[in-house]
PDB file of C-alpha atoms in Angstrom:
ATOM      1  CA  MET A   8     -13.732 -31.515  22.968  1.00 33.00           C
ATOM      2  CA  SER A   9     -11.102 -28.727  23.473  1.00 39.00           C
ATOM      3  CA  GLN A  10     -10.233 -25.935  21.430  1.00 43.00           C
ATOM      4  CA  GLN A  11      -6.540 -27.536  21.090  1.00 42.00           C
ATOM      5  CA  GLU A  12      -8.205 -31.182  20.332  1.00 43.00           C
ATOM      6  CA  THR A  13     -10.198 -29.322  17.691  1.00 44.00           C
ATOM      7  CA  ASP A  14      -7.079 -27.466  16.142  1.00 49.00           C
ATOM      8  CA  GLU A  15      -4.975 -30.616  16.038  1.00 47.00           C
ATOM      9  CA  ARG A  16      -7.527 -31.992  13.882  1.00 57.00           C
ATOM     10  CA  VAL A  17      -6.433 -29.821  10.969  1.00 70.00           C
ATOM     11  CA  GLY A  18      -2.544 -30.254   9.600  1.00 84.00           C
ATOM     12  CA  VAL A  19      -0.665 -29.616   6.482  1.00 85.00           C
ATOM     13  CA  ASP A  20       0.273 -31.460   3.447  1.00 86.00           C
ATOM     14  CA  ASP A  21       3.957 -31.789   2.311  1.00 84.00           C
ATOM     15  CA  GLU A  22       3.411 -28.518  -0.014  1.00 89.00           C
ATOM     16  CA  GLY A  23       2.135 -26.422   2.859  1.00 84.00           C
ATOM     17  CA  PHE A  24      -1.247 -26.615   1.836  1.00 93.00           C
ATOM     18  CA  LEU A  25      -3.906 -26.672   5.013  1.00 93.00           C
ATOM     19  CA  VAL A  26      -5.426 -29.989   5.048  1.00 94.00           C
ATOM     20  CA  ASP A  27      -9.253 -28.532   5.557  1.00 97.00           C
ATOM     21  CA  THR A  28     -10.942 -31.444   4.015  1.00 97.00           C
ATOM     22  CA  GLU A  29     -10.866 -33.775   7.098  1.00 96.00           C
ATOM     23  CA  ASP A  30     -13.561 -33.979   9.835  1.00 96.00           C
ATOM     24  CA  CYS A  31     -15.298 -31.281   8.315  1.00 97.00           C
ATOM     25  CA  GLU A  32     -18.695 -31.254   9.953  1.00 97.00           C
ATOM     26  CA  THR A  33     -17.345 -32.220  13.503  1.00 97.00           C
ATOM     27  CA  ARG A  34     -14.784 -29.210  13.663  1.00 97.00           C
ATOM     28  CA  GLU A  35     -17.355 -26.798  12.169  1.00 98.00           C
ATOM     29  CA  ALA A  36     -19.700 -28.070  15.034  1.00 98.00           C
ATOM     30  CA  ALA A  37     -17.210 -27.606  17.475  1.00 97.00           C
ATOM     31  CA  HIS A  38     -16.610 -24.426  16.543  1.00 98.00           C
ATOM     32  CA  ARG A  39     -19.985 -23.035  16.339  1.00 97.00           C
ATOM     33  CA  GLU A  40     -21.103 -24.449  19.629  1.00 97.00           C
ATOM     34  CA  ARG A  41     -18.360 -22.591  21.542  1.00 98.00           C
ATOM     35  CA  GLY A  42     -18.943 -19.458  19.428  1.00 98.00           C
ATOM     36  CA  THR A  43     -21.733 -16.484  19.720  1.00 98.00           C
ATOM     37  CA  SER A  44     -23.377 -15.252  16.638  1.00 98.00           C
ATOM     38  CA  ARG A  45     -22.841 -11.585  15.957  1.00 98.00           C
ATOM     39  CA  PRO A  46     -24.942  -9.245  13.320  1.00 98.00           C
ATOM     40  CA  ILE A  47     -23.680  -8.674   9.993  1.00 98.00           C
ATOM     41  CA  THR A  48     -22.087  -5.015   8.994  1.00 98.00           C
ATOM     42  CA  VAL A  49     -23.355  -3.844   5.935  1.00 98.00           C
ATOM     43  CA  VAL A  50     -21.952  -1.729   2.918  1.00 98.00           C
ATOM     44  CA  GLY A  51     -21.730   1.831   4.228  1.00 97.00           C
ATOM     45  CA  ASN A  52     -20.136   0.581   7.643  1.00 98.00           C
ATOM     46  CA  PRO A  53     -16.959   2.113   7.872  1.00 98.00           C
ATOM     47  CA  VAL A  54     -14.609  -1.117   8.593  1.00 98.00           C
ATOM     48  CA  LEU A  55     -15.996  -2.510   5.580  1.00 98.00           C
ATOM     49  CA  HIS A  56     -14.104   0.124   3.443  1.00 98.00           C
ATOM     50  CA  LYS A  57     -10.417   0.063   4.903  1.00 98.00           C
ATOM     51  CA  GLU A  58      -7.687  -2.316   4.996  1.00 98.00           C
ATOM     52  CA  CYS A  59      -7.876  -4.337   8.118  1.00 98.00           C
ATOM     53  CA  ARG A  60      -5.064  -4.807  10.651  1.00 98.00           C
ATOM     54  CA  ASP A  61      -2.520  -7.599  10.615  1.00 98.00           C
ATOM     55  CA  VAL A  62      -3.293 -10.319  13.408  1.00 98.00           C
ATOM     56  CA  THR A  63      -0.041 -10.479  15.456  1.00 98.00           C
ATOM     57  CA  GLU A  64      -1.403 -12.317  18.383  1.00 98.00           C
ATOM     58  CA  PHE A  65      -2.448 -16.125  18.243  1.00 98.00           C
ATOM     59  CA  GLY A  66      -3.968 -16.989  21.573  1.00 97.00           C
ATOM     60  CA  ASP A  67      -7.403 -17.348  23.142  1.00 97.00           C
ATOM     61  CA  GLU A  68      -8.872 -14.042  22.257  1.00 98.00           C
ATOM     62  CA  LEU A  69      -8.412 -15.016  18.286  1.00 98.00           C
ATOM     63  CA  ALA A  70      -9.403 -18.575  19.302  1.00 98.00           C
ATOM     64  CA  GLN A  71     -12.919 -16.914  20.519  1.00 98.00           C
ATOM     65  CA  LEU A  72     -13.084 -14.253  17.301  1.00 98.00           C
ATOM     66  CA  ILE A  73     -12.913 -17.321  14.916  1.00 98.00           C
ATOM     67  CA  ASP A  74     -15.199 -19.291  17.107  1.00 98.00           C
ATOM     68  CA  ASP A  75     -17.850 -16.398  17.046  1.00 98.00           C
ATOM     69  CA  MET A  76     -17.250 -15.779  13.329  1.00 98.00           C
ATOM     70  CA  PHE A  77     -18.196 -19.537  12.351  1.00 98.00           C
ATOM     71  CA  ALA A  78     -21.328 -19.465  14.707  1.00 98.00           C
ATOM     72  CA  SER A  79     -22.032 -15.708  12.486  1.00 98.00           C
ATOM     73  CA  GLN A  80     -21.540 -17.694   9.406  1.00 98.00           C
ATOM     74  CA  ARG A  81     -23.839 -20.496  10.263  1.00 98.00           C
ATOM     75  CA  THR A  82     -26.365 -18.396  11.411  1.00 98.00           C
ATOM     76  CA  ALA A  83     -26.595 -16.043   8.014  1.00 98.00           C
ATOM     77  CA  GLU A  84     -26.261 -19.076   5.973  1.00 98.00           C
ATOM     78  CA  GLY A  85     -22.607 -18.280   4.508  1.00 98.00           C
ATOM     79  CA  VAL A  86     -19.671 -19.797   3.044  1.00 98.00           C
ATOM     80  CA  GLY A  87     -17.552 -17.532   4.224  1.00 98.00           C
ATOM     81  CA  LEU A  88     -17.277 -14.477   6.421  1.00 98.00           C
ATOM     82  CA  ALA A  89     -14.389 -12.176   7.006  1.00 99.00           C
ATOM     83  CA  ALA A  90     -14.008 -10.294  10.616  1.00 98.00           C
ATOM     84  CA  ASN A  91     -15.044  -6.799   9.646  1.00 98.00           C
ATOM     85  CA  GLN A  92     -18.459  -8.600   8.717  1.00 98.00           C
ATOM     86  CA  ILE A  93     -18.810  -8.841  12.401  1.00 98.00           C
ATOM     87  CA  GLY A  94     -17.137  -5.407  12.605  1.00 98.00           C
ATOM     88  CA  VAL A  95     -14.013  -6.567  13.852  1.00 98.00           C
ATOM     89  CA  ASP A  96     -10.776  -4.881  12.147  1.00 98.00           C
ATOM     90  CA  LEU A  97      -8.476  -7.672  12.031  1.00 98.00           C
ATOM     91  CA  LYS A  98      -7.315  -9.799   8.927  1.00 98.00           C
ATOM     92  CA  VAL A  99      -8.935 -12.881   9.465  1.00 98.00           C
ATOM     93  CA  PHE A 100     -11.760 -15.004   7.894  1.00 98.00           C
ATOM     94  CA  VAL A 101     -13.386 -18.491   8.116  1.00 98.00           C
ATOM     95  CA  TYR A 102     -14.889 -20.316   5.509  1.00 98.00           C
ATOM     96  CA  ASP A 103     -17.436 -23.731   4.941  1.00 98.00           C
ATOM     97  CA  CYS A 104     -17.497 -23.840   1.377  1.00 98.00           C
ATOM     98  CA  MET A 105     -17.786 -26.565  -1.325  1.00 97.00           C
ATOM     99  CA  ASP A 106     -15.313 -26.550  -4.392  1.00 96.00           C
ATOM    100  CA  ASP A 107     -16.331 -27.463  -7.823  1.00 94.00           C
ATOM    101  CA  ASP A 108     -15.569 -31.260  -7.419  1.00 95.00           C
ATOM    102  CA  GLY A 109     -18.240 -31.211  -4.278  1.00 96.00           C
ATOM    103  CA  VAL A 110     -15.620 -31.711  -1.637  1.00 97.00           C
ATOM    104  CA  ARG A 111     -16.132 -29.640   1.238  1.00 98.00           C
ATOM    105  CA  HIS A 112     -13.521 -27.203   2.975  1.00 98.00           C
ATOM    106  CA  VAL A 113     -13.720 -25.972   6.767  1.00 98.00           C
ATOM    107  CA  GLY A 114     -11.118 -23.719   7.869  1.00 98.00           C
ATOM    108  CA  ALA A 115      -9.627 -20.389   8.961  1.00 98.00           C
ATOM    109  CA  ILE A 116      -6.663 -18.143   7.857  1.00 98.00           C
ATOM    110  CA  CYS A 117      -5.162 -15.249   9.021  1.00 98.00           C
ATOM    111  CA  ASN A 118      -3.168 -12.462   7.352  1.00 98.00           C
ATOM    112  CA  PRO A 119      -4.084 -14.195   3.862  1.00 98.00           C
ATOM    113  CA  VAL A 120      -2.328 -13.072   0.697  1.00 98.00           C
ATOM    114  CA  LEU A 121      -3.345 -14.180  -2.787  1.00 98.00           C
ATOM    115  CA  GLU A 122      -0.889 -15.369  -4.882  1.00 97.00           C
ATOM    116  CA  GLU A 123      -0.431 -14.671  -8.503  1.00 94.00           C
ATOM    117  CA  LEU A 124      -1.607 -16.789 -10.836  1.00 92.00           C
ATOM    118  CA  SER A 125       0.694 -17.971 -13.960  1.00 91.00           C
ATOM    119  CA  PRO A 126      -1.442 -17.180 -17.076  1.00 89.00           C
ATOM    120  CA  GLU A 127      -1.839 -20.854 -17.924  1.00 88.00           C
ATOM    121  CA  GLN A 128      -3.552 -21.297 -14.722  1.00 89.00           C
ATOM    122  CA  ARG A 129      -6.105 -18.113 -14.861  1.00 91.00           C
ATOM    123  CA  HIS A 130      -9.134 -18.777 -16.706  1.00 96.00           C
ATOM    124  CA  LEU A 131     -11.625 -16.592 -15.748  1.00 96.00           C
ATOM    125  CA  ASP A 132     -15.467 -17.761 -14.325  1.00 96.00           C
ATOM    126  CA  ASP A 133     -18.098 -15.000 -14.507  1.00 96.00           C
ATOM    127  CA  SER A 134     -20.810 -16.672 -12.055  1.00 96.00           C
ATOM    128  CA  ASN A 135     -23.015 -14.617 -10.179  1.00 97.00           C
ATOM    129  CA  GLU A 136     -21.513 -13.495  -6.665  1.00 98.00           C
ATOM    130  CA  GLY A 137     -23.494 -12.313  -3.683  1.00 98.00           C
ATOM    131  CA  CYS A 138     -22.197 -11.298  -0.081  1.00 98.00           C
ATOM    132  CA  LEU A 139     -23.638 -11.016   3.420  1.00 98.00           C
ATOM    133  CA  SER A 140     -22.877  -7.694   3.500  1.00 98.00           C
ATOM    134  CA  VAL A 141     -24.766  -6.831   0.580  1.00 98.00           C
ATOM    135  CA  PRO A 142     -27.696  -8.944   1.606  1.00 98.00           C
ATOM    136  CA  THR A 143     -30.174 -10.308  -1.357  1.00 98.00           C
ATOM    137  CA  ALA A 144     -27.998  -8.784  -4.259  1.00 98.00           C
ATOM    138  CA  TYR A 145     -26.405 -11.070  -6.574  1.00 98.00           C
ATOM    139  CA  ALA A 146     -24.325 -10.183  -9.934  1.00 98.00           C
ATOM    140  CA  ALA A 147     -21.861 -11.903 -12.225  1.00 98.00           C
ATOM    141  CA  LEU A 148     -18.115 -11.339 -11.939  1.00 98.00           C
ATOM    142  CA  ALA A 149     -15.331 -12.598 -13.478  1.00 97.00           C
ATOM    143  CA  ARG A 150     -12.672 -14.079 -11.305  1.00 97.00           C
ATOM    144  CA  PRO A 151     -10.251 -17.020 -11.712  1.00 97.00           C
ATOM    145  CA  ASP A 152     -11.216 -20.324 -11.365  1.00 97.00           C
ATOM    146  CA  TYR A 153      -8.501 -21.483  -9.059  1.00 97.00           C
ATOM    147  CA  ALA A 154      -7.010 -19.421  -6.161  1.00 98.00           C
ATOM    148  CA  VAL A 155      -3.976 -19.954  -3.665  1.00 98.00           C
ATOM    149  CA  VAL A 156      -4.232 -18.049  -0.241  1.00 98.00           C
ATOM    150  CA  ARG A 157      -0.944 -18.061   1.789  1.00 98.00           C
ATOM    151  CA  GLY A 158      -1.225 -16.463   5.423  1.00 98.00           C
ATOM    152  CA  GLN A 159      -1.320 -18.014   8.882  1.00 97.00           C
ATOM    153  CA  ASP A 160      -3.234 -20.386  10.987  1.00 96.00           C
ATOM    154  CA  ALA A 161      -5.154 -19.823  14.348  1.00 96.00           C
ATOM    155  CA  ARG A 162      -1.565 -20.544  16.024  1.00 95.00           C
ATOM    156  CA  GLY A 163       0.543 -18.472  13.906  1.00 96.00           C
ATOM    157  CA  ASN A 164       1.733 -21.270  11.662  1.00 95.00           C
ATOM    158  CA  ALA A 165       2.536 -20.512   7.961  1.00 95.00           C
ATOM    159  CA  VAL A 166      -0.175 -22.002   5.608  1.00 96.00           C
ATOM    160  CA  LYS A 167      -1.381 -21.986   2.091  1.00 97.00           C
ATOM    161  CA  VAL A 168      -4.871 -22.759   1.011  1.00 97.00           C
ATOM    162  CA  ARG A 169      -6.186 -23.614  -2.655  1.00 97.00           C
ATOM    163  CA  GLY A 170      -9.319 -23.657  -4.469  1.00 97.00           C
ATOM    164  CA  ASN A 171     -10.843 -24.308  -7.490  1.00 96.00           C
ATOM    165  CA  GLY A 172     -14.479 -22.999  -8.777  1.00 96.00           C
ATOM    166  CA  TYR A 173     -16.482 -21.741  -6.083  1.00 97.00           C
ATOM    167  CA  PHE A 174     -14.181 -22.314  -3.429  1.00 98.00           C
ATOM    168  CA  ALA A 175     -11.902 -20.215  -5.372  1.00 98.00           C
ATOM    169  CA  ARG A 176     -14.173 -17.712  -5.567  1.00 98.00           C
ATOM    170  CA  CYS A 177     -15.083 -17.895  -1.702  1.00 98.00           C
ATOM    171  CA  LEU A 178     -10.978 -17.422  -1.205  1.00 98.00           C
ATOM    172  CA  GLN A 179     -10.677 -14.665  -3.350  1.00 98.00           C
ATOM    173  CA  HIS A 180     -14.067 -12.562  -2.120  1.00 98.00           C
ATOM    174  CA  GLU A 181     -13.024 -13.159   1.937  1.00 98.00           C
ATOM    175  CA  THR A 182      -9.074 -11.699   1.015  1.00 98.00           C
ATOM    176  CA  ASP A 183     -10.885  -8.880  -0.575  1.00 98.00           C
ATOM    177  CA  HIS A 184     -12.864  -7.889   2.176  1.00 98.00           C
ATOM    178  CA  LEU A 185     -10.012  -7.787   4.749  1.00 98.00           C
ATOM    179  CA  TYR A 186      -8.441  -5.202   2.091  1.00 98.00           C
ATOM    180  CA  GLY A 187     -11.516  -2.869   2.071  1.00 98.00           C
ATOM    181  CA  TYR A 188     -13.344  -4.246  -1.065  1.00 98.00           C
ATOM    182  CA  LEU A 189     -16.558  -5.495  -1.354  1.00 98.00           C
ATOM    183  CA  TYR A 190     -17.390  -7.680  -4.478  1.00 98.00           C
ATOM    184  CA  ILE A 191     -19.540  -4.817  -5.645  1.00 98.00           C
ATOM    185  CA  ASP A 192     -16.397  -2.588  -5.710  1.00 98.00           C
ATOM    186  CA  ARG A 193     -15.225  -4.474  -8.773  1.00 98.00           C
ATOM    187  CA  LEU A 194     -18.445  -4.225 -10.762  1.00 98.00           C
ATOM    188  CA  SER A 195     -19.287  -1.560 -13.911  1.00 98.00           C
ATOM    189  CA  LYS A 196     -21.056   1.443 -12.131  1.00 98.00           C
ATOM    190  CA  ARG A 197     -24.107   0.088 -13.415  1.00 98.00           C
ATOM    191  CA  ASP A 198     -24.060  -3.013 -11.978  1.00 98.00           C
ATOM    192  CA  ARG A 199     -23.049  -1.757  -9.076  1.00 98.00           C
ATOM    193  CA  LYS A 200     -25.986   0.301  -8.704  1.00 98.00           C
ATOM    194  CA  ASP A 201     -28.218  -2.425  -9.656  1.00 98.00           C
ATOM    195  CA  ALA A 202     -27.095  -4.361  -7.239  1.00 98.00           C
ATOM    196  CA  LEU A 203     -27.660  -2.012  -4.721  1.00 98.00           C
ATOM    197  CA  ARG A 204     -31.207  -1.850  -5.862  1.00 98.00           C
ATOM    198  CA  GLN A 205     -31.477  -5.213  -5.110  1.00 98.00           C
ATOM    199  CA  MET A 206     -30.291  -4.629  -1.569  1.00 98.00           C
ATOM    200  CA  GLU A 207     -32.434  -2.064  -1.061  1.00 97.00           C
ATOM    201  CA  GLU A 208     -35.650  -3.615  -2.391  1.00 98.00           C
ATOM    202  CA  GLY A 209     -34.789  -7.158  -0.389  1.00 97.00           C
ATOM    203  CA  THR A 210     -35.003  -8.306   3.542  1.00 97.00           C
ATOM    204  CA  PRO A 211     -32.070 -10.028   5.061  1.00 97.00           C
ATOM    205  CA  ARG A 212     -32.623 -12.961   6.112  1.00 96.00           C
ATOM    206  CA  TYR A 213     -30.397 -12.355   9.251  1.00 98.00           C
ATOM    207  CA  GLU A 214     -29.522  -9.835  11.741  1.00 98.00           C
ATOM    208  CA  VAL A 215     -27.659  -7.127  10.495  1.00 98.00           C
ATOM    209  CA  VAL A 216     -25.964  -3.896  12.010  1.00 97.00           C
ATOM    210  CA  PRO A 217     -27.876  -0.473  10.968  1.00 93.00           C
ATOM    211  CA  ASN A 218     -25.539   2.202   9.358  1.00 91.00           C
ATOM    212  CA  ALA A 219     -25.706   5.193  11.348  1.00 74.00           C
TER     213      ALA A 219
END
């Protein structure tokens, strides 16, 4: 299946939201099979601690990056991956994530911006969170259980993505990455120290980029 044929499977609904719940297995597999898995950058790598550059070119190079990100995400057994997690300074992330209704979402979004929620939409969930760039560490972190991200698809078209529960957490987590924030940056000093200790004591199950 060609890149164009795969991309054409992803449309938008009447409200402009990406239709990311259809043909998930086929689309993810097509991306992954075209891509090359890359090692994951970890906390301390400079690319993770600064805002990434906007995506301005929506062509073959971006399409290949997205394929590589899906391949890398699968290798690391993640549910979301930002470009700077494989060392690329661009605002794009991919995801393959279930929401709290058991619905699978697969997609990619460029130049994401989280929309502000109204008070009635803002219900916090303090579940545990982890990160491929902080391997083997987990900590409770309160985030809204609903999220809306607006940005662009791989062709540059304006789109929005929305999610609840675990998928909402994923959308917020990956958007944070592209603005230079890891989830541990939102923890108390004590909890951040504990997460880094967990990472130090653990062994990643995937290849990582050693920090200089």
